[in-house]
mmCIF file of C-alpha atoms in Angstrom:
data_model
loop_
_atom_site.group_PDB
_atom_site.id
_atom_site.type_symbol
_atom_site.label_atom_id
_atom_site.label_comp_id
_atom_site.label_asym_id
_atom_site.label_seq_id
_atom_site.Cartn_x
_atom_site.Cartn_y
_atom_site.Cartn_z
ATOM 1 C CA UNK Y 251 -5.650 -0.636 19.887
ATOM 2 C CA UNK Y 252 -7.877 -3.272 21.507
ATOM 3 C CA UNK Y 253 -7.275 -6.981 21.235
ATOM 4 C CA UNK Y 254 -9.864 -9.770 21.108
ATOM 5 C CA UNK Y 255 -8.416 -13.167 22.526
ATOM 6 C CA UNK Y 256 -8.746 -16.405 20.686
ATOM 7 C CA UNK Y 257 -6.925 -19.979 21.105
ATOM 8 C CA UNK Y 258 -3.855 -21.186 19.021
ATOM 9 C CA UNK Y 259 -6.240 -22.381 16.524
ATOM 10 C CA UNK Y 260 -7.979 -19.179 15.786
ATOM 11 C CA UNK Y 261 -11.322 -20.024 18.351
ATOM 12 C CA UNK Y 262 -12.657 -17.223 20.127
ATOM 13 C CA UNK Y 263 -12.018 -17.178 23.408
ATOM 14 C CA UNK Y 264 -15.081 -17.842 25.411
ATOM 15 C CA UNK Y 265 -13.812 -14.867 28.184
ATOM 16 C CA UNK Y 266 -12.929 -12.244 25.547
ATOM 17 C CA UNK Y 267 -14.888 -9.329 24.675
ATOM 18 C CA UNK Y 268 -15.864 -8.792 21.298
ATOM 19 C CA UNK Y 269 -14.601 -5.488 18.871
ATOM 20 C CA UNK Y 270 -18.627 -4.515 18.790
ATOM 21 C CA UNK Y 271 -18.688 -0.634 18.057
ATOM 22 C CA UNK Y 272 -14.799 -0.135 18.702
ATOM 23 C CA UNK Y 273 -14.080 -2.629 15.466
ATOM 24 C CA UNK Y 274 -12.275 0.358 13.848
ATOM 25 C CA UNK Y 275 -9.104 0.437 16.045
ATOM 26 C CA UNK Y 276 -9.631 -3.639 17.029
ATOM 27 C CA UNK Y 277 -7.241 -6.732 16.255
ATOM 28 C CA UNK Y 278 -7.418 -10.662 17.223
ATOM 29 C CA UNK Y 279 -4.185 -12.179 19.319
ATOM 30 C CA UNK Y 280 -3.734 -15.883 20.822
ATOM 31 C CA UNK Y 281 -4.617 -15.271 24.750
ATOM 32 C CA UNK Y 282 -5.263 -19.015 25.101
ATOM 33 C CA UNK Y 283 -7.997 -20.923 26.481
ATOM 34 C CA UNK Y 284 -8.390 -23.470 29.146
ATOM 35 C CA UNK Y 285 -10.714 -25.081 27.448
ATOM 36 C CA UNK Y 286 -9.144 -25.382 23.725
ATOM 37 C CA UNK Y 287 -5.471 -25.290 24.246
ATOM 38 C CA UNK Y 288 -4.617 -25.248 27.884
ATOM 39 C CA UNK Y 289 -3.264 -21.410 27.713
ATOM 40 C CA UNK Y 290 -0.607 -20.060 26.932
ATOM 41 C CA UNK Y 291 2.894 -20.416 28.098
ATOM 42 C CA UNK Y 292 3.914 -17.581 30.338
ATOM 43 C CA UNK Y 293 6.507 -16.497 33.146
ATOM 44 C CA UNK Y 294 5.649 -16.196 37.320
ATOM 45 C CA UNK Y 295 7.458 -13.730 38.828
ATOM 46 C CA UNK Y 296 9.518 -16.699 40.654
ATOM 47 C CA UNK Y 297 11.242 -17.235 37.003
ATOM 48 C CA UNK Y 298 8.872 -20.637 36.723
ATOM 49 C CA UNK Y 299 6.706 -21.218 34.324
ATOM 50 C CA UNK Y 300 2.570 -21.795 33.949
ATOM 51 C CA UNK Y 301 -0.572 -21.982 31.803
ATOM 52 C CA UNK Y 302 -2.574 -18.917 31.613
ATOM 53 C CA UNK Y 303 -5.091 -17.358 29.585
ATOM 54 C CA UNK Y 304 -6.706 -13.942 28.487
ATOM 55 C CA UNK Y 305 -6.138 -10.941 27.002
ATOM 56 C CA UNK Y 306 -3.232 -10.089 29.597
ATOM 57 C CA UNK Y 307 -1.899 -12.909 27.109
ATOM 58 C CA UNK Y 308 -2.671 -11.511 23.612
ATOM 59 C CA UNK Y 309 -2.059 -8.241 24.098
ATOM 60 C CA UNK Y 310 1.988 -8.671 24.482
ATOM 61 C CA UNK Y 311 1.698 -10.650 21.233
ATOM 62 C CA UNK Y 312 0.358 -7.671 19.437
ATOM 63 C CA UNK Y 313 2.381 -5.154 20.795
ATOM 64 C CA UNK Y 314 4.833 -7.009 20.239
ATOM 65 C CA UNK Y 315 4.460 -7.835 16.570
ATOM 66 C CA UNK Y 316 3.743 -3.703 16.525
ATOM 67 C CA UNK Y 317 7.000 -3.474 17.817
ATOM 68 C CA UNK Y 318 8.354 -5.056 14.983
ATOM 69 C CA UNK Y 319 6.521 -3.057 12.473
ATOM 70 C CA UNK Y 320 7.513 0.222 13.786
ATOM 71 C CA UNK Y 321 11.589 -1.229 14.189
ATOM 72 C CA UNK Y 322 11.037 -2.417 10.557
ATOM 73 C CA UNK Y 323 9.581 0.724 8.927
ATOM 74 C CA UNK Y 324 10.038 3.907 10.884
ATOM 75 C CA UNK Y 325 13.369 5.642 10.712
ATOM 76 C CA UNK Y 326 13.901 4.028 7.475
ATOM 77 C CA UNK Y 327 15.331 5.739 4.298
ATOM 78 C CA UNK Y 328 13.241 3.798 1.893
ATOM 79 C CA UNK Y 329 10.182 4.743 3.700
ATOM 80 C CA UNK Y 330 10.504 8.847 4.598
ATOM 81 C CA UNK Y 331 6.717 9.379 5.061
ATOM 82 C CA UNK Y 332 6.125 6.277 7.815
ATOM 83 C CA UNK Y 333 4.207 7.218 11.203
ATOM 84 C CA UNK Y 334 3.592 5.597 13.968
ATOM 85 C CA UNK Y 335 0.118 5.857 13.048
ATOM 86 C CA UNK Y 336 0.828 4.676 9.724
ATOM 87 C CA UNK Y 337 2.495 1.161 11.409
ATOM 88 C CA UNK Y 338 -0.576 0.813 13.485
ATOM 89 C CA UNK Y 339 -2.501 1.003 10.480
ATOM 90 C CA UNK Y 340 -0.184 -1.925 7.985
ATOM 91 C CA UNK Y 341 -0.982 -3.977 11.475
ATOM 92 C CA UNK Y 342 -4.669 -3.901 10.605
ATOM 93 C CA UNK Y 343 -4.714 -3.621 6.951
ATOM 94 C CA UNK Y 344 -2.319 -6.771 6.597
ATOM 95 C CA UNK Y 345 -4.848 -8.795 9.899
ATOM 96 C CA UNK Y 346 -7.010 -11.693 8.068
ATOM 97 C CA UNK Y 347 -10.056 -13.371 9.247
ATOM 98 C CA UNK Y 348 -8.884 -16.515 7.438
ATOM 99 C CA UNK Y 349 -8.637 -19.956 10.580
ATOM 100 C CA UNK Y 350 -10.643 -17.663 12.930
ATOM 101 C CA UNK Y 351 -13.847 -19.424 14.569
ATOM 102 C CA UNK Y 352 -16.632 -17.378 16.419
ATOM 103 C CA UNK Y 353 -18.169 -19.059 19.572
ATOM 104 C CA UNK Y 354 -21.653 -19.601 19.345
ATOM 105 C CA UNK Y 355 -24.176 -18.786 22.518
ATOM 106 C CA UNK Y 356 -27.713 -18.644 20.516
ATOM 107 C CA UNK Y 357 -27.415 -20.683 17.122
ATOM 108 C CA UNK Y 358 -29.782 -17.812 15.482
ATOM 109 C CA UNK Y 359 -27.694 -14.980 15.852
ATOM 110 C CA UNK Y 360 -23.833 -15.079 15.881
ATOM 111 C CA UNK Y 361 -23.746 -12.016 17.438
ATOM 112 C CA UNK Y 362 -25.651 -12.721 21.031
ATOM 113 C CA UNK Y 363 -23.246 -14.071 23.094
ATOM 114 C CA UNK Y 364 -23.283 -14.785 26.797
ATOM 115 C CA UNK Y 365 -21.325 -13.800 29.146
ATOM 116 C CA UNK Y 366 -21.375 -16.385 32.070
ATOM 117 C CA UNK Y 367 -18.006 -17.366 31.720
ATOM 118 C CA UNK Y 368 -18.576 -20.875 30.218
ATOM 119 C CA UNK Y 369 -17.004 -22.053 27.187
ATOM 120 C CA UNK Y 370 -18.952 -22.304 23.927
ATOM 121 C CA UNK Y 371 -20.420 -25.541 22.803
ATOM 122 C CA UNK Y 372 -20.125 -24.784 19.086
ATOM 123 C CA UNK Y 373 -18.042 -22.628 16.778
ATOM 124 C CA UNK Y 374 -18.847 -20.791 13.440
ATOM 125 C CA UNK Y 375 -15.860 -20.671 10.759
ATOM 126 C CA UNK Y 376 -15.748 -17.309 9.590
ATOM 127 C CA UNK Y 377 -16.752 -18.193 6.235
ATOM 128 C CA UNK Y 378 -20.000 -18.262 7.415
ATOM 129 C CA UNK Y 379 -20.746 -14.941 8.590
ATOM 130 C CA UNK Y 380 -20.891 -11.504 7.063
ATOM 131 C CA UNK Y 381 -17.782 -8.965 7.122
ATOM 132 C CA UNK Y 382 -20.317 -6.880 9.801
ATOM 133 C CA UNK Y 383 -20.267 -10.067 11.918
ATOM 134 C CA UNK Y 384 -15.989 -10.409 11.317
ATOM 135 C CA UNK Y 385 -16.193 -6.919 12.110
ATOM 136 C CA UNK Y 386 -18.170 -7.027 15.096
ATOM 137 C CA UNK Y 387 -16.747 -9.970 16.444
ATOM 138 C CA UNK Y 388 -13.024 -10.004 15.669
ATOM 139 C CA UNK Y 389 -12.076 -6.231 14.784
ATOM 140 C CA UNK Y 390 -9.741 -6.597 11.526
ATOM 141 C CA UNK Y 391 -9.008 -9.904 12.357
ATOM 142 C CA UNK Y 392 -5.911 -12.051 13.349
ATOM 143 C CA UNK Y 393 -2.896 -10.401 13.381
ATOM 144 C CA UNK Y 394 -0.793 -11.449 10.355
ATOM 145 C CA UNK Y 395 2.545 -10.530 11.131
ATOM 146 C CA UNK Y 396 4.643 -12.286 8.428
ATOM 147 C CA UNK Y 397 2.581 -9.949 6.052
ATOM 148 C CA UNK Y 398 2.500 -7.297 7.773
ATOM 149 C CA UNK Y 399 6.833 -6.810 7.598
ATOM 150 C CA UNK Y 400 6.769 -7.370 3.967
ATOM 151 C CA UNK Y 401 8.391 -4.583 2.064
ATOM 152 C CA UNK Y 402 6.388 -2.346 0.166
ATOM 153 C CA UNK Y 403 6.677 -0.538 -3.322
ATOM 154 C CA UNK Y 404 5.203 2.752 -4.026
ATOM 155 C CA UNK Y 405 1.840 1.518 -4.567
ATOM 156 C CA UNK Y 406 1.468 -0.801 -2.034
ATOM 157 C CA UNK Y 407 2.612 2.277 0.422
ATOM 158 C CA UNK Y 408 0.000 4.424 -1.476
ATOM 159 C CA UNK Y 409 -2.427 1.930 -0.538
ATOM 160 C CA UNK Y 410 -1.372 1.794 3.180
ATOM 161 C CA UNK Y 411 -1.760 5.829 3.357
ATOM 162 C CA UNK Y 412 -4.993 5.715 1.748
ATOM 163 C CA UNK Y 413 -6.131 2.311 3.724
ATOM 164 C CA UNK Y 414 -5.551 4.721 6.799
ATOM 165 C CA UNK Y 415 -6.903 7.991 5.385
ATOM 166 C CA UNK Y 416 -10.129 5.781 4.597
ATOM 167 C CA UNK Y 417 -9.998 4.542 8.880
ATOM 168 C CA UNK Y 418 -9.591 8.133 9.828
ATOM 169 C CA UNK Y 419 -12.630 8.878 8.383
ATOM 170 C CA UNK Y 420 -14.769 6.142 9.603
ATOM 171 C CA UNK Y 421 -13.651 6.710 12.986
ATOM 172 C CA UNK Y 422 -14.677 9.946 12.540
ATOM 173 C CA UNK Y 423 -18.053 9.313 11.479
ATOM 174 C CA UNK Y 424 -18.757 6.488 13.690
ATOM 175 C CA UNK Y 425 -17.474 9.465 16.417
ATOM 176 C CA UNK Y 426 -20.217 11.708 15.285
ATOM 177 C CA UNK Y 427 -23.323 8.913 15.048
ATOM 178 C CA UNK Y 428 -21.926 8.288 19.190
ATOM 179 C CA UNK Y 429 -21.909 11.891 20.066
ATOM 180 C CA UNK Y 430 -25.444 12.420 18.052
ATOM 181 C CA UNK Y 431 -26.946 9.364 19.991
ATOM 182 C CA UNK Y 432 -25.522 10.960 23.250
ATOM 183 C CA UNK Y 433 -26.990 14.280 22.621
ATOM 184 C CA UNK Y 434 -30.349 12.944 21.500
ATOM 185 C CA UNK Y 435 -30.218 10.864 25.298
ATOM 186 C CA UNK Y 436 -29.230 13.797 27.306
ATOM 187 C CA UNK Y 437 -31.549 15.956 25.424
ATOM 188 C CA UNK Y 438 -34.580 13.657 26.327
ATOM 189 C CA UNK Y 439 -33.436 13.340 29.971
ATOM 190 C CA UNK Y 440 -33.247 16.850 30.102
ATOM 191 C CA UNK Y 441 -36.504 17.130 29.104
ATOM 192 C CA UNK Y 442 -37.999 14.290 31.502
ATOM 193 C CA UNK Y 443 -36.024 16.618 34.394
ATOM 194 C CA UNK Y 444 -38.115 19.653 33.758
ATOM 195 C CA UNK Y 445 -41.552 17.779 33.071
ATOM 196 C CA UNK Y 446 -40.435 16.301 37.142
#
C-alpha cells in the first residue's frame, strides 16, 4: 500500500509524491503541512510533543485504520471468507475523493507538478478533474474509515470480492504493459550494443 499525504483539509501536500502508475495499490492520509495546517501532532522520543509533517505522518493513520479493518472483519463468524487481502481491498473500495484538493504547479495541466519543495500557490477541487487525474494524483482517494467498518450483507460482500477480483486483474495488466515496455527498452539497447 502506498500513501499520498495531504493536510487536515484534504490539500495535497506540496512534499508528497503522487499515486502516478502505482494508483492501483495507492490511498490518501493526513501527513500535514507546514504550510496549510502547521503538521500534525506527533510524539519525540523525549515523551514531548511537536509539529511535523509527511508521509512518516500519514502512513500510521492508514495502517492504522487497516488495523481496524482487519480486527473488525477477519476471524469473524459472520464473515468466513475475509482475507487480509480482502481488508486491504474494503480500505480502497470504501476511500472517496470527495474534500480532496490537488496542488497546482502549471495551471494547464493538473498533472505536471514540481518538485522544488515549495508549496503550491493554487489548488484544484477534485470536481474538476477526471477520475485518470484522481487516479493519478490521489490513488483511490482519502481513506474513509467510518465506511470502511460498516457491516456488510451478502451483496455488499459480493461486491467487495468482486471489487478486488476486478484490482487483481488490473494490476495484472498494468504488470504486463511495464514488463512489455521494459522488454521493448532492453531489446533496443541490446541492439544499440551490437551496432557499437
Amino acid at each position: 500500500v502506498c500513501v499520498i499525504s495531504c493536510d487536515n483539509q484534504g490539500k495535497e501536500a506540496y512534499y508528497s509524491n503522487r499515486a502516478g502508475i502505482a494508483h492501483l495499490w495507492s490511498i490518501t492520509g493526513h501527513g500535514g503541512d507546514y504550510y496549510t495546517d502547521g503538521g500534525v501532532l506527533s510524539v519525540e522520543s523525549n515523551g514531548s510533543y511537536l509539529r511535523m509533517q509527511g508521509t512518516s505522518m500519514a502512513c500510521p493513520t492508514i495502517s492504522g485504520g487497516l488495523a481496524l479493518i482487519m480486527n473488525k472483519f477477519l476471524n469473524n463468524s459472520n464473515y468466513p471468507s475475509m482475507t487480509p487481502q480482502l481488508c486491504i481491498d474494503r480500505l480502497f473500495q470504501k476511500s472517496t475523493y470527495e474534500g480532496l484538493k490537488a496542488g497546482s504547479s502549471d495551471s494547464n495541466n493538473i498533472l505536471v507538478k514540481t518538485y522544488n519543495r515549495g508549496k503550491f500557490t493554487e489548488y484544484k477541487d477534485v470536481s474538476e478533474l477526471t477520475l485518470e487525474e484522481k487516479q493519478k494524483i490521489f490513488g483511490y482517494g482519502k481513506m474513509d474509515l467510518e465506511a470502511a467498518l460498516q457491516e456488510m450483507d451478502s451483496d455488499q460482500f459480493q461486491e467487495l470480492v468482486d471489487f478486488s477480483t476486478e484490482r487483481d486483474k488490473n494490476i495484472a495488466n498494468l504488470s504486463a504493459k511495464i514488463k512489455s515496455t521494459t522488454n521493448k527498452l532492453m531489446n533496443s539497447l541490446d541492439k544499440e550494443r551490437i551496432l557499437l
